[in-house]
Coordinates of C-alpha atoms in Angstrom, one line a residue:
Chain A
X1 CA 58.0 -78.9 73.1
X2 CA 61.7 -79.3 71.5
X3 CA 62.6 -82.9 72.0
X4 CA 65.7 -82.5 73.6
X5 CA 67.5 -85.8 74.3
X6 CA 68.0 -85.7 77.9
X7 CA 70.3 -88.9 79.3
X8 CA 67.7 -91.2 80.5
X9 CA 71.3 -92.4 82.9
X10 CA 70.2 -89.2 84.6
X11 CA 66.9 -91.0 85.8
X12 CA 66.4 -92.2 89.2
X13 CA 63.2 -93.8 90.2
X14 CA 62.1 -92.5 93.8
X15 CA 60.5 -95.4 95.6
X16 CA 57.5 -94.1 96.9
X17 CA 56.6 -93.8 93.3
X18 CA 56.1 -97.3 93.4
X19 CA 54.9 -98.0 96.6
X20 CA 53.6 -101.1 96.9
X21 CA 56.8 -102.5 95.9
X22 CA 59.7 -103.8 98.5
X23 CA 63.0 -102.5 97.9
X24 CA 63.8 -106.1 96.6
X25 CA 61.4 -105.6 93.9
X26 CA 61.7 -101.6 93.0
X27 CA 65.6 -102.6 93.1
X28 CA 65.1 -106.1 90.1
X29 CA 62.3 -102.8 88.6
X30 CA 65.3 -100.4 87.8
X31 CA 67.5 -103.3 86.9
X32 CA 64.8 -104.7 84.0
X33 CA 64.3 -101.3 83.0
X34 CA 68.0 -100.1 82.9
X35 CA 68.1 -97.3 85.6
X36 CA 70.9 -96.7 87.8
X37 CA 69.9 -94.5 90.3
X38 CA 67.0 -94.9 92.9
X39 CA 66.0 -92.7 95.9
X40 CA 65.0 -94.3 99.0
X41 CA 62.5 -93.6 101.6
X42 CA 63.7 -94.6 105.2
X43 CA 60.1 -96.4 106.5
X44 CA 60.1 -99.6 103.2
X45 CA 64.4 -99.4 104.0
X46 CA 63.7 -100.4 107.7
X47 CA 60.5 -103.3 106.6
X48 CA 63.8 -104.5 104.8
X49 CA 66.5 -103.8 107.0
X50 CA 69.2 -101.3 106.6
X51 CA 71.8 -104.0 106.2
X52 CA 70.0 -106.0 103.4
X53 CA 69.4 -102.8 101.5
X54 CA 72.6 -101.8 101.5
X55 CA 73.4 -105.1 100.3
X56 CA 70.9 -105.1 98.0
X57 CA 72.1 -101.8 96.4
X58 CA 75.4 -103.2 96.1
X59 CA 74.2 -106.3 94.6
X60 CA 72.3 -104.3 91.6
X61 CA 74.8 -101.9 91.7
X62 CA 72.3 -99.3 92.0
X63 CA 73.3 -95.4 93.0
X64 CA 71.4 -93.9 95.5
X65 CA 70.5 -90.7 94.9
X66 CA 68.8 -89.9 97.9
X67 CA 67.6 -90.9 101.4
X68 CA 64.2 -89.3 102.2
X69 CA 64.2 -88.0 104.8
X70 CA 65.5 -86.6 107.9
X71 CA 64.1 -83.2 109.7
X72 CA 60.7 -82.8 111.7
X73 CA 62.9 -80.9 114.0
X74 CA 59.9 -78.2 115.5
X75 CA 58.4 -80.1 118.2
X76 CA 56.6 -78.5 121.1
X77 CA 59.4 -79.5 124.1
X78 CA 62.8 -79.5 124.4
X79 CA 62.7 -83.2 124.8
X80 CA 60.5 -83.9 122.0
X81 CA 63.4 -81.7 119.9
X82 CA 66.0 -83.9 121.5
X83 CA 64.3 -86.9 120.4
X84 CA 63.8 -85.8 117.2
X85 CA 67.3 -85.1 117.0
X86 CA 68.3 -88.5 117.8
X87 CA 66.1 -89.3 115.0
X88 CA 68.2 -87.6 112.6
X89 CA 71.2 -89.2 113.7
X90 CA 70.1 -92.2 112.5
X91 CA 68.9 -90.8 109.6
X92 CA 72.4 -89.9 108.8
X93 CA 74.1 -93.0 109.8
X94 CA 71.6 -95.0 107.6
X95 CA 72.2 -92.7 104.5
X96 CA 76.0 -93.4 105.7
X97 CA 74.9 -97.3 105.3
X98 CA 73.3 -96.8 102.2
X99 CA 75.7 -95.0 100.2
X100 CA 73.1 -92.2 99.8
X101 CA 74.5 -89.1 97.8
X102 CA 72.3 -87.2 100.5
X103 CA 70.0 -87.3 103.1
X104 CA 66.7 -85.0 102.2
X105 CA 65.8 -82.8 105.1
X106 CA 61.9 -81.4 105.4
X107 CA 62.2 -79.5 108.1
X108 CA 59.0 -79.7 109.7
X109 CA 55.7 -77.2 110.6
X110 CA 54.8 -74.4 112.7
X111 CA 54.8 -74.2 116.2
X112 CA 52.4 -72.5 118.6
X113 CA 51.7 -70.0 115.9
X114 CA 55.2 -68.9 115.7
X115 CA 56.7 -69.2 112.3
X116 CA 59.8 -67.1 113.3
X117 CA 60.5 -69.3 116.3
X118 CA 59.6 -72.2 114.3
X119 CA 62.3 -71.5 111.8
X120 CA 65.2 -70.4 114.2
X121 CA 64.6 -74.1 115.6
X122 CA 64.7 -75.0 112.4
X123 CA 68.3 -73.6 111.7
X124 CA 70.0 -74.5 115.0
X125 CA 68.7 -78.4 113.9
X126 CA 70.6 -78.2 111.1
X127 CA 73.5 -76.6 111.9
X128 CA 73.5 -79.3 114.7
X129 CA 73.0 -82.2 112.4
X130 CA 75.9 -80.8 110.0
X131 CA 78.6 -81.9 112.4
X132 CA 77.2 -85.3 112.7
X133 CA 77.0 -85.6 109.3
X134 CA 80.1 -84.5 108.2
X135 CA 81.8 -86.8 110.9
X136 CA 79.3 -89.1 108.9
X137 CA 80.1 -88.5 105.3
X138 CA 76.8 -87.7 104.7
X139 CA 75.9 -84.2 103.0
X140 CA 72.6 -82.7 104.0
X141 CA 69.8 -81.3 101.7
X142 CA 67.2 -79.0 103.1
X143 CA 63.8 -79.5 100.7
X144 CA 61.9 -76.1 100.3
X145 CA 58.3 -77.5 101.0
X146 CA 55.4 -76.0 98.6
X147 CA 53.7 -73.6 101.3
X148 CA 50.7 -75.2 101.6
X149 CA 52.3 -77.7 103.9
X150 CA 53.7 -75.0 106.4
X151 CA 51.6 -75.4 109.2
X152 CA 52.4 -79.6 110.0
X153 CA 55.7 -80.7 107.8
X154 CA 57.5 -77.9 106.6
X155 CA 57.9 -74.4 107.8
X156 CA 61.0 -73.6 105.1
X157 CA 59.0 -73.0 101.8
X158 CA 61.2 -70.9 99.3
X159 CA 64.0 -72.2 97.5
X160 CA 65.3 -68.5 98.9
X161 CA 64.5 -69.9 102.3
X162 CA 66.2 -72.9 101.6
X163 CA 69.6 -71.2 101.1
X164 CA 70.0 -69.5 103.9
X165 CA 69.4 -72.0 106.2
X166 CA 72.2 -73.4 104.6
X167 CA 74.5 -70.7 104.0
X168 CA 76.7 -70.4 106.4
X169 CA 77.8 -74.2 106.3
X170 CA 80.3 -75.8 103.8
X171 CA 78.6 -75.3 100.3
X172 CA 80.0 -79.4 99.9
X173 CA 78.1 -80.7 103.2
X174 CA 75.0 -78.5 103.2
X175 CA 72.5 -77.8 100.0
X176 CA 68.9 -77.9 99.1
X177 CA 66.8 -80.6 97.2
X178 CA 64.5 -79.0 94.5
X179 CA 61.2 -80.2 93.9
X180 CA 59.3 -78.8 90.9
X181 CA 56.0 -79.9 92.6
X182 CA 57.1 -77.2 95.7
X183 CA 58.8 -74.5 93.7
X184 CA 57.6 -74.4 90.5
X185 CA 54.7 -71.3 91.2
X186 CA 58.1 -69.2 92.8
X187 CA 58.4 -66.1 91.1
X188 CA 61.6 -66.1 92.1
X189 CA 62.5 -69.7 91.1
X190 CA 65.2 -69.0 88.7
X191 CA 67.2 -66.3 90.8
X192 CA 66.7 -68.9 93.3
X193 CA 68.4 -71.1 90.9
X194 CA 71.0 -69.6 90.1
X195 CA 72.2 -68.5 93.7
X196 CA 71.8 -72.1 94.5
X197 CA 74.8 -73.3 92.3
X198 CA 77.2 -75.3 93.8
X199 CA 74.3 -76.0 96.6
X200 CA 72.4 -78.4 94.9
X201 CA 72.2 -81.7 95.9
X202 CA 69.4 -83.3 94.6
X203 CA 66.8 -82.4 92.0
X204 CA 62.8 -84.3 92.3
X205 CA 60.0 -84.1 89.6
X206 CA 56.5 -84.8 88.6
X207 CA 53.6 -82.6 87.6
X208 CA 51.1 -80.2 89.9
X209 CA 47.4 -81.5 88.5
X210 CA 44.6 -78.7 89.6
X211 CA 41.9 -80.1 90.7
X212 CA 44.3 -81.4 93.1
X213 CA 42.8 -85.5 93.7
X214 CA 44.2 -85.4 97.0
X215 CA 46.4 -82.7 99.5
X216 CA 49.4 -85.3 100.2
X217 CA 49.0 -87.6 97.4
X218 CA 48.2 -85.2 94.6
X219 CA 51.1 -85.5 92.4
X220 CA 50.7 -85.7 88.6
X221 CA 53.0 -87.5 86.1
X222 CA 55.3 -85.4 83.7
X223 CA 53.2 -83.5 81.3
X224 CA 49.9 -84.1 83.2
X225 CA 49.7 -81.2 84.9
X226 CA 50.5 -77.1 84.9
X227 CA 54.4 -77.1 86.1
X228 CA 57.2 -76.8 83.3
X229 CA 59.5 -79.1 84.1
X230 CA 61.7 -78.5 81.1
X231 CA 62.2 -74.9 81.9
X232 CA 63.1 -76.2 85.7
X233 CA 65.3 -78.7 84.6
X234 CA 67.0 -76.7 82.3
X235 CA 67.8 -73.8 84.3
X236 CA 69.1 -76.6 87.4
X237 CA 71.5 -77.8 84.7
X238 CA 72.9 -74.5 83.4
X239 CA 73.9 -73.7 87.5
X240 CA 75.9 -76.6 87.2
X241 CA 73.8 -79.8 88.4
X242 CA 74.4 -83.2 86.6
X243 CA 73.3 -85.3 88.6
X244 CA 70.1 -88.0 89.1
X245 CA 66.5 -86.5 88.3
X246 CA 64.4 -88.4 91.0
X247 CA 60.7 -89.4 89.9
X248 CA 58.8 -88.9 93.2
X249 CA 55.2 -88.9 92.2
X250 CA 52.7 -89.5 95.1
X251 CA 49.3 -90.4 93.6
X252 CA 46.7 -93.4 94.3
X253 CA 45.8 -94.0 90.7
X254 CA 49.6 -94.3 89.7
X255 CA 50.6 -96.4 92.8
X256 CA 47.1 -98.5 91.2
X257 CA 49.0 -99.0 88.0
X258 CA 51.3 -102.3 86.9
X259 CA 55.5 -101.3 87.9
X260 CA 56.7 -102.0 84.5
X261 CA 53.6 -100.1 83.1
X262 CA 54.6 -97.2 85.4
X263 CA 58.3 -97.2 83.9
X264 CA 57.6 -97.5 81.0
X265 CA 55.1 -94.4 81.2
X266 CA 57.9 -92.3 83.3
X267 CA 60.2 -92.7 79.9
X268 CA 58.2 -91.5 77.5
X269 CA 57.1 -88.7 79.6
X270 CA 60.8 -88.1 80.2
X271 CA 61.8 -87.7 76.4
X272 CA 59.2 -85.3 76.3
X273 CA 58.9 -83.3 79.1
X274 CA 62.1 -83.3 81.3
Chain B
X1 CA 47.4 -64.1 123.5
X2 CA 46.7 -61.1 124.9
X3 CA 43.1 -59.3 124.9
X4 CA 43.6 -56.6 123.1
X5 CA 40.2 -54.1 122.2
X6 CA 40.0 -54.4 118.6
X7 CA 37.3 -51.8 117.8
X8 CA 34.3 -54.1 116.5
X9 CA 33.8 -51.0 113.7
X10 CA 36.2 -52.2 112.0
X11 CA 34.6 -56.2 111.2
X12 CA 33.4 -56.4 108.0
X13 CA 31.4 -59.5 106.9
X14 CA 32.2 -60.7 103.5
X15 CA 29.2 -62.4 102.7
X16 CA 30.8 -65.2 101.4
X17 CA 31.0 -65.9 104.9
X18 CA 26.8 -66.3 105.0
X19 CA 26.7 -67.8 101.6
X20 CA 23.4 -69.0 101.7
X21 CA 21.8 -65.2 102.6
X22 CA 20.6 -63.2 99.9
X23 CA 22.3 -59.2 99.5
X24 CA 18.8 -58.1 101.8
X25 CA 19.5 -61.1 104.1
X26 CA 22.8 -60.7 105.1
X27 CA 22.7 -57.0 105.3
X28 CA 19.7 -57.3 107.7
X29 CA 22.2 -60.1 109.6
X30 CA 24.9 -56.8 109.7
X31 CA 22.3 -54.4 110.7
X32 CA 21.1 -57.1 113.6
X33 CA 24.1 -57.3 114.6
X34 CA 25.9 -53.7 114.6
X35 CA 27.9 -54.7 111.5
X36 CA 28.9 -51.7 109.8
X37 CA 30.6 -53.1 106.8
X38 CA 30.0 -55.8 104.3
X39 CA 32.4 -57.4 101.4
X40 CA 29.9 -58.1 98.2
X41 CA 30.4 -60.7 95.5
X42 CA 29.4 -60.2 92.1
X43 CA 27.4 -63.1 91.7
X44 CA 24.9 -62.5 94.5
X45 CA 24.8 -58.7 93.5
X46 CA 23.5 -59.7 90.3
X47 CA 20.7 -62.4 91.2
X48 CA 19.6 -59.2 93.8
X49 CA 20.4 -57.0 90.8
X50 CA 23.0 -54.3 91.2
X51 CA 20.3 -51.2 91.4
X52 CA 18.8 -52.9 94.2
X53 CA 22.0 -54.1 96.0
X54 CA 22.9 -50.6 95.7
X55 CA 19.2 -49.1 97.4
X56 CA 19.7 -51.7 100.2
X57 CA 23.3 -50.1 100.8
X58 CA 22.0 -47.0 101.1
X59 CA 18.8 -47.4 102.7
X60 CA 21.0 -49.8 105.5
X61 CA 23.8 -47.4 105.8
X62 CA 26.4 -50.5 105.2
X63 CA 29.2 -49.5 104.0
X64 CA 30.8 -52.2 101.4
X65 CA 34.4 -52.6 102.0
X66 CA 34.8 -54.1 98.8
X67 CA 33.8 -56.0 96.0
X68 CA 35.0 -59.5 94.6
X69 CA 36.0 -59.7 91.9
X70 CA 37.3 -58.5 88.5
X71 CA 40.6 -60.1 87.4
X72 CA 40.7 -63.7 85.5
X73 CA 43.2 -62.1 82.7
X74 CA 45.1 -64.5 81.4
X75 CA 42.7 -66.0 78.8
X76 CA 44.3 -68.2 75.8
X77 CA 43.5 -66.2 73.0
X78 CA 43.3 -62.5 72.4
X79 CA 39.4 -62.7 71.4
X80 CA 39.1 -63.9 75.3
X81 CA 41.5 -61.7 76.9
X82 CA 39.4 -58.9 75.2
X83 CA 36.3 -60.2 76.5
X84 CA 37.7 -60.6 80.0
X85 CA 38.7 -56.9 80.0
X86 CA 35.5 -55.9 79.3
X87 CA 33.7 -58.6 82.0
X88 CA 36.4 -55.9 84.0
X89 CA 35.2 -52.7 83.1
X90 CA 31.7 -53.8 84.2
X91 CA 32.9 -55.1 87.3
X92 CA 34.5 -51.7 88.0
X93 CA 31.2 -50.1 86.9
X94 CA 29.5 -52.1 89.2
X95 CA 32.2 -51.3 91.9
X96 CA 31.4 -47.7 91.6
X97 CA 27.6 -48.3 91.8
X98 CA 28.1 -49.7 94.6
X99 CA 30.4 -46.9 96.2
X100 CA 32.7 -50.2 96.8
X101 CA 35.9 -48.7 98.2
X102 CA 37.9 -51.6 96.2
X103 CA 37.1 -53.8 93.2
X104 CA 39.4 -56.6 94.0
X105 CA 41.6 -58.3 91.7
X106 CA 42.1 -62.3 91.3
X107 CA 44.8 -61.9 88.4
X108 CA 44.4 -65.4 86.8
X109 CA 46.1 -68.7 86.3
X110 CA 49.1 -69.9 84.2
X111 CA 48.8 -70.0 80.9
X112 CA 50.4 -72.9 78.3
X113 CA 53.0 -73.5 81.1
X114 CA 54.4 -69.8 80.9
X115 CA 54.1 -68.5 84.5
X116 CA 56.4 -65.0 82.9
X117 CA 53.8 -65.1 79.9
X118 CA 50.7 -65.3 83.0
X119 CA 52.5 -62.5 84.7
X120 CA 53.4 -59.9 81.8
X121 CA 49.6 -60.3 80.6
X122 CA 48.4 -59.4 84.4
X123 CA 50.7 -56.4 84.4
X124 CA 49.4 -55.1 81.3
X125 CA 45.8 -55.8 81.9
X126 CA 45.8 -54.3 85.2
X127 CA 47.8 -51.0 83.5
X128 CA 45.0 -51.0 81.3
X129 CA 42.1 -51.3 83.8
X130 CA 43.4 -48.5 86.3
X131 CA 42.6 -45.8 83.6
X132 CA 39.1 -46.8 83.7
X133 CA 39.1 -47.3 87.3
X134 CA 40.6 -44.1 87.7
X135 CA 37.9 -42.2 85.2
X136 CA 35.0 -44.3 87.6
X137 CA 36.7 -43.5 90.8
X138 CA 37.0 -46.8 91.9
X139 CA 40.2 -48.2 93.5
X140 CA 41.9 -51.8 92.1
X141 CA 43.1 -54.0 94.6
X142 CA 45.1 -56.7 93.8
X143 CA 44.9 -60.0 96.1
X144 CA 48.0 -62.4 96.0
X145 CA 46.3 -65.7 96.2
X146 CA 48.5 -68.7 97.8
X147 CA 50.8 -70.4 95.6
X148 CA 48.9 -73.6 95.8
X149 CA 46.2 -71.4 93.3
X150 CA 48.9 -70.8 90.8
X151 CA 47.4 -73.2 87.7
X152 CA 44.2 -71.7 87.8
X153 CA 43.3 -68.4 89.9
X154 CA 46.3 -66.5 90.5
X155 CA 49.8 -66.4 89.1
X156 CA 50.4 -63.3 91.7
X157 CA 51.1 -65.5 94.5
X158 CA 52.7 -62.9 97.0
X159 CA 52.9 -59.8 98.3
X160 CA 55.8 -59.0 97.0
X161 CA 54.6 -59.5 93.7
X162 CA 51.5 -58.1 93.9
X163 CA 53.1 -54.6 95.1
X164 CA 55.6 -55.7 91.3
X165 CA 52.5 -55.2 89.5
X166 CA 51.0 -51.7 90.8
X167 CA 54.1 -50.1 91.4
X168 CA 53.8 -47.6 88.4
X169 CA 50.4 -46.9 89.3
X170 CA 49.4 -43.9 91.6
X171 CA 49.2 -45.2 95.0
X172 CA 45.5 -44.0 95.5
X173 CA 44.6 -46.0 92.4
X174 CA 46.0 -49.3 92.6
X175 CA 47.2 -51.5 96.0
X176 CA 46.7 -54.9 97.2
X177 CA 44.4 -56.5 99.0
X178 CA 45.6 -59.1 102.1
X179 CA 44.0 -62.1 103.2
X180 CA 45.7 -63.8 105.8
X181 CA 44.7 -67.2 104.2
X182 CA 47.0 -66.5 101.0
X183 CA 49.8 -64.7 102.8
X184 CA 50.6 -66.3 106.4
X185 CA 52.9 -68.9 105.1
X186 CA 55.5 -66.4 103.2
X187 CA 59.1 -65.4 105.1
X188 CA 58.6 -61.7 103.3
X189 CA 55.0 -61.4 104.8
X190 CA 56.2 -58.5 107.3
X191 CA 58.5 -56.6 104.8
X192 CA 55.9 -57.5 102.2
X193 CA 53.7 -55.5 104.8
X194 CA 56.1 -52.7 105.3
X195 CA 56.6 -52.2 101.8
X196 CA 53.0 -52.2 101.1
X197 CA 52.4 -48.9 103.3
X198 CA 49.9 -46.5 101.7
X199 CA 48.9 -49.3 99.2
X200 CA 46.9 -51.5 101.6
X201 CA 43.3 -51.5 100.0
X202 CA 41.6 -54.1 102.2
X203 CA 42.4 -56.6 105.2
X204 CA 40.6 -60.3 104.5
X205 CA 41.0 -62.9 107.4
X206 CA 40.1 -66.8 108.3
X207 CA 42.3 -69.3 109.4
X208 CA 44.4 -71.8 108.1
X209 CA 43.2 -75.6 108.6
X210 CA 45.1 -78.7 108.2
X211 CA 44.1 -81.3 107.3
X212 CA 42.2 -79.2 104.9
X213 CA 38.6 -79.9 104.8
X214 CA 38.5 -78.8 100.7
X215 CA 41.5 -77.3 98.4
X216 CA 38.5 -74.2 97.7
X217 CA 36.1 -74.5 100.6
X218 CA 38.8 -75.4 103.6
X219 CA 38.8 -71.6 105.1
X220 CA 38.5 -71.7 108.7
X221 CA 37.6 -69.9 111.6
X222 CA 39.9 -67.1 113.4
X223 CA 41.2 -69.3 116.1
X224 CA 40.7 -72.6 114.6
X225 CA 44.1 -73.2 112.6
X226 CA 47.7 -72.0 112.2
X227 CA 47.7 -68.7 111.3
X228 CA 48.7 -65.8 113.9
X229 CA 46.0 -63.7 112.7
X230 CA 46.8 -60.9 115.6
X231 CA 50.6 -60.2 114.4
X232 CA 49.9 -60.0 110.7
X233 CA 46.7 -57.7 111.7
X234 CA 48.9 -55.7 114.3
X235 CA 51.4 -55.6 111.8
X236 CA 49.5 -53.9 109.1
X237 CA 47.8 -51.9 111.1
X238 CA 51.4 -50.8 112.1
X239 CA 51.8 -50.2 108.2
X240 CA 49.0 -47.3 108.5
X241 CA 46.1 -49.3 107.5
X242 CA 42.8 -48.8 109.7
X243 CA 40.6 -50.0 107.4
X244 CA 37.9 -52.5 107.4
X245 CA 39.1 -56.0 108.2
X246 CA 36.2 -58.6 106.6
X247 CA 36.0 -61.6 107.7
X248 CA 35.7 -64.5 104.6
X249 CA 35.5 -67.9 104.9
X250 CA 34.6 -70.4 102.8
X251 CA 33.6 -73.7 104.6
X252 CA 30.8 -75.9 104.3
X253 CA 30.2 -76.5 107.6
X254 CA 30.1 -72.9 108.5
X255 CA 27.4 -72.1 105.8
X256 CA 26.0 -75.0 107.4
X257 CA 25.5 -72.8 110.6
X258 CA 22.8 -70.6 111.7
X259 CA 23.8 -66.8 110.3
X260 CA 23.1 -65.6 113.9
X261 CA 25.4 -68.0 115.5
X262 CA 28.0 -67.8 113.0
X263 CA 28.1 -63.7 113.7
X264 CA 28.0 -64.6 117.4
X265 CA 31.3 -66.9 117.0
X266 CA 32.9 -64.2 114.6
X267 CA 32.6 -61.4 117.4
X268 CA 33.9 -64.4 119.8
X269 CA 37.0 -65.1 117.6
X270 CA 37.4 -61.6 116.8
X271 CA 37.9 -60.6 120.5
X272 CA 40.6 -63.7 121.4
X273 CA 42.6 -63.9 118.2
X274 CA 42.6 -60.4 115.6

């Protein structure tokens, strides 16, 4: 594969990829390691508190590329929705608190068998979050889920899908997040691509490994497994994104491995295959 | 969900379903039961032998929906691809021995990362089969697999695309085969559907389970998971297509089963939920 020098600046370490680590110590990881840009996940933000991350981030000067994540919005009652709702107003007042670029939507599964019904909810959640969130500061990224999560976390699985949830919101409040390990079988990926420019808010890799070790926590490192993540990356950049590539790699034997071993592993897989 | 009769002339029981059963076994299981059709596999049709398979078709009056499966094109090298073409033109042979009314397709996994690479070499390979499918009288059915079988088993991962890669093909020759399992998930299912009139070759259901017991062998039972089984199967019936509908699972736990009871719970499931 050409080795094409991509700006490692570009690289943001998603903390789940590191699991085991508090945001205290993924923060001091990126810092020894030079990276400037780390997505957080809002469950290790809270063991931490929301007000000594946010310090924290301004200590290291780290960028936040992302907040993951609000959404879940298809529950089975009207009051579970509400409550859900409420959920993703803290979700956007804590990506508010964090200085998060954006928070990452997944919108959540079917419902009684209805996947039409399922995704109207789905769009009236988020046009109803966009207000809050623009009062908020906060843009919004819907994350196409790969489709074999449709029936429990998300029932939006096409980067095509993606879109027009979002479409008839402000292109600078409401986008997607692209994940290669969701997308990358799409035969329509690169339309998809390319109709999302201007809409992109966030950009995720790792690898899809088949056999599969595990249906949540299956991901592969870069270059592992079957997904091209140049091609991806390169056709995100030509429709205009330049922002943070987020390493969000969920994966026991990784999460096993020594942090500085792990960064260390994520660069050169970087150099050549991002 | 409303109890709609579903003529039971219509089941067909892939006998994936009764793995365990032998070609004689499970076609005494359809006669026992007033099965009138049965989906074959290769692999069992060969341990019975294919002259055989073919006298207890006759001699039973089963009428075999289909055959699984030819396909598996996108081989490294040129020397494989050739070989895989021919493993095809038995399979279609076989098909016709058989007096299968489809020899379905399973096109084949990526290939060196090159999804467009996969899919121009499944176009062209099934262009080349339909002239000897057409010379045997046998009818190609291509079966999008779901996108999570994209490395290895299928880079035609919708219907959408699967009605792409027979569209230059006479419509009596070459279609696509649906399996609920592969398709439920996709927004374009019902246009898919629509678009697919005259070129529907075969009807597979199951449900969809999560958690998923096994990324191959986590098929479950009509009624069991997520998938509306009835609006897809109204739908295509809606399409024109009154064909057999086969019924193929793969589970451990239901080849675990005695065949009676497993017939018994089809007919059950059959009744509430296609």
């Amino acid at each position: 594969m050409a080795n094409e020098a991509l700006d490692l600046d570009r690289l943001s370490l998603n903390q789940m990829t590191t699991r085991n680590l508090s945001v205290r110590e993924v923060a001091d990881l990126c810092l020894r390691h030079k990276i400037k840009n780390i997505g957080l996940w809002r469950e290790p933000v809270s063991k931490t508190g929301i007000r000594e991350t946010a310090r924290i981030m301004r200590d290291t000067g780290l960028h936040v590329s992302s907040l993951c994540r609000g959404g879940f919005f298809t529950a089975a009652s009207e009051a579970d929705r509400a409550e859900r709702m409420d959920d993703n107003f803290r979700a956007v007042e804590e990506a508010a608190q964090l200085g998060a670029d954006t928070l990452v939507l997944v919108c959540g599964g079917t419902l009684d068998r209805d996947l039409q019904k399922a995704r109207r909810i789905v769009c009236e959640a988020v046009h109803k979050l966009s207000d809050f969130a623009k009062d908020n500061g906060v843009r919004l990224g819907v994350e196409p889920l790969h489709p074999m999560y449709t029936a429990t976390r998300s029932v939006v699985v096409t980067l095509a899908q993606a879109l027009l949830v979002v479409a008839n919101l402000p292109p600078r409040l409401a986008g997607v997040v692209i994940d290669v390990y969701h997308v990358w079988w799409d035969p329509d990926l690169y339309a998809g691509i390319e109709n999302a420019r201007g809409r992109i808010f966030g950009f995720h890799i790792c690898d899809w490994l088949d056999p599969m070790p595990d249906f949540v926590n299956g991901r592969g490192m870069m270059g592992d497994g079957y997904a091209n993540i140049r091609r991806i990356r390169q056709a995100i950049d030509a429709s205009g994104y330049s922002g943070p590539i987020e390493v969000e790699i969920f994966n026991q034997k990784i999460w096993e491995m020594e942090p500085n071993e792990t960064i260390k592993l994520i660069k050169e897989r970087w150099r050549d295959n991002v």
